[in-house]
PDB file of C-alpha atoms in Angstrom:
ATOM      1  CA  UNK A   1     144.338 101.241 107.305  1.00 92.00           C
ATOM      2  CA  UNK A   2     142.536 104.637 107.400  1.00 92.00           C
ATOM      3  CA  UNK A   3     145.120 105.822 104.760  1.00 95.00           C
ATOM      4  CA  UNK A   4     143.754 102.748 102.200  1.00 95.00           C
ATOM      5  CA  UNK A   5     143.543 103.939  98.529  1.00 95.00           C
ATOM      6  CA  UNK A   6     142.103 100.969  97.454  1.00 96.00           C
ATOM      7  CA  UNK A   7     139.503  99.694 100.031  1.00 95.00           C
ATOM      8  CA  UNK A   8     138.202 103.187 101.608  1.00 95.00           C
ATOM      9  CA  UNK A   9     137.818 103.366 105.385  1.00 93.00           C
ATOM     10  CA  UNK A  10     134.158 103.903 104.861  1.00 95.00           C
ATOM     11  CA  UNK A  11     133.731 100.183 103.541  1.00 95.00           C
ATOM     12  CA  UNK A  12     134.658  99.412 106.412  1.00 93.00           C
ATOM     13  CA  UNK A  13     132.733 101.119 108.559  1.00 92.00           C
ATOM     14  CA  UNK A  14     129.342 100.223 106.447  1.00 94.00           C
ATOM     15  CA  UNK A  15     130.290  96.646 106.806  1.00 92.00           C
ATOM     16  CA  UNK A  16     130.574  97.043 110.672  1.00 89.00           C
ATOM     17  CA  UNK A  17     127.732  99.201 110.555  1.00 89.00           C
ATOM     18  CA  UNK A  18     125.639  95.825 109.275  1.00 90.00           C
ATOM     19  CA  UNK A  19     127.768  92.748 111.025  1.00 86.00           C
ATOM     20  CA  UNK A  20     126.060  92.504 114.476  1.00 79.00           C
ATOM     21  CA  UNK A  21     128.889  92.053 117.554  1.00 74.00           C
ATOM     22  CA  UNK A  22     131.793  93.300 115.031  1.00 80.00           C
ATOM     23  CA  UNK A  23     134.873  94.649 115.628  1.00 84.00           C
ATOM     24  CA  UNK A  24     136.531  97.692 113.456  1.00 89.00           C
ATOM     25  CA  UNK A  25     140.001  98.508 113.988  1.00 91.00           C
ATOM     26  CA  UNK A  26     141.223 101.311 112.251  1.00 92.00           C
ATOM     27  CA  UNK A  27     145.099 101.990 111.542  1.00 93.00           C
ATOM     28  CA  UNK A  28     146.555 105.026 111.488  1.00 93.00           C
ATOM     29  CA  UNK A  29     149.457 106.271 108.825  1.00 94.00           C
ATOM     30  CA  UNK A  30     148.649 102.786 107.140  1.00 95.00           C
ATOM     31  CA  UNK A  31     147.081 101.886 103.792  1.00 95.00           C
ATOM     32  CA  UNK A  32     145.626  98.616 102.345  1.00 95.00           C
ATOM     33  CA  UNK A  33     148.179  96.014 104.116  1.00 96.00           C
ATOM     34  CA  UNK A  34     147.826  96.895 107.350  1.00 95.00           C
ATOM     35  CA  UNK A  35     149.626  93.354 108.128  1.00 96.00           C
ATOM     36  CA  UNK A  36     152.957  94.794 106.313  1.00 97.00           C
ATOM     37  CA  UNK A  37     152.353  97.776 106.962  1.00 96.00           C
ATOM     38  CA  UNK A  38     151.989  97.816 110.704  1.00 95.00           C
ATOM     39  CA  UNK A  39     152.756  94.290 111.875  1.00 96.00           C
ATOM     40  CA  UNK A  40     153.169  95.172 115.229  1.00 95.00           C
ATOM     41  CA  UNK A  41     149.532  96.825 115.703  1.00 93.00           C
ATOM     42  CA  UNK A  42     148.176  95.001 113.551  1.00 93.00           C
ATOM     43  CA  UNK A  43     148.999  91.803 115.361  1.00 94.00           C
ATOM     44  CA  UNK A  44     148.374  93.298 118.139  1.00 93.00           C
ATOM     45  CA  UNK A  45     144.732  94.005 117.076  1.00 90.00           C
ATOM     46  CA  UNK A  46     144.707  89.892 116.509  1.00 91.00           C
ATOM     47  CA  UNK A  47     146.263  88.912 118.989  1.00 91.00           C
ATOM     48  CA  UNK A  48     143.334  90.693 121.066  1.00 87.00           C
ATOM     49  CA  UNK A  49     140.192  89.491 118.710  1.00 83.00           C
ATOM     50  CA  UNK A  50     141.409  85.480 119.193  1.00 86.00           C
ATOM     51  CA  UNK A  51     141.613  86.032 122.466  1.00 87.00           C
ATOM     52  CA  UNK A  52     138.243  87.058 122.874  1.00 81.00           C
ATOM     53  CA  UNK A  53     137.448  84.507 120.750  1.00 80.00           C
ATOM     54  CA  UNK A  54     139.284  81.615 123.071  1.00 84.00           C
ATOM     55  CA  UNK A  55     138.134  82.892 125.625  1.00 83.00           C
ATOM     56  CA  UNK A  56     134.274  83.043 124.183  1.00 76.00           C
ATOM     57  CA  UNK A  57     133.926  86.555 125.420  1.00 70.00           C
ATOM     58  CA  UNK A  58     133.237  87.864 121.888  1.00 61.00           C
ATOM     59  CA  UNK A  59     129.821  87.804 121.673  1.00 59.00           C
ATOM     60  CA  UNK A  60     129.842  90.405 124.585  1.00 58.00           C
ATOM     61  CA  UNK A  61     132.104  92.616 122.420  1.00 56.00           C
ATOM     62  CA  UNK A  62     129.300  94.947 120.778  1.00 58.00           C
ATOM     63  CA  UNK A  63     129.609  97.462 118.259  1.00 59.00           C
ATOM     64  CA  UNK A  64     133.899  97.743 119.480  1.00 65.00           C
ATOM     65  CA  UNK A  65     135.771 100.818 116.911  1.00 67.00           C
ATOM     66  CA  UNK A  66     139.131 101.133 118.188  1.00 66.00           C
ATOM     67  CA  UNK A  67     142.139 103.355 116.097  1.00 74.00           C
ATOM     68  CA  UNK A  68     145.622 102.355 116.860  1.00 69.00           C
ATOM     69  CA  UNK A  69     148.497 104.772 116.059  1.00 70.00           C
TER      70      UNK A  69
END
């Protein structure tokens, strides 16, 4: 989450800055467990990457930042 105390949002954004075709989501009002946190957005958020995934679309996603709130 963009609220993490323990894992700053900027780790994040370094480590999509370096993974080619990633994918950062970033969670608003949340902090390190997004997953308890926010289990509606973030399952939401994986609900959308494995379909991409199934789907083998992606590869085609390129440099995606998204913020859900």
């Amino acid at each position: 989450g963009i609220q993490d105390s323990v894992t700053p949002i900027w780790v994040g954004e370094k480590f999509h800055e370096l993974l080619p075709n990633s994918e950062l989501v970033k969670i608003d009002k949340c902090g390190h467990a997004p997953m308890m946190e926010k289990p509606e957005l973030f399952n939401l958020a994986l609900e959308n990457f494995l379909t991409r995934v199934e789907n083998n679309s992606f590869a085609e996603t390129k440099r995606m930042v998204y913020t859900l709130m």
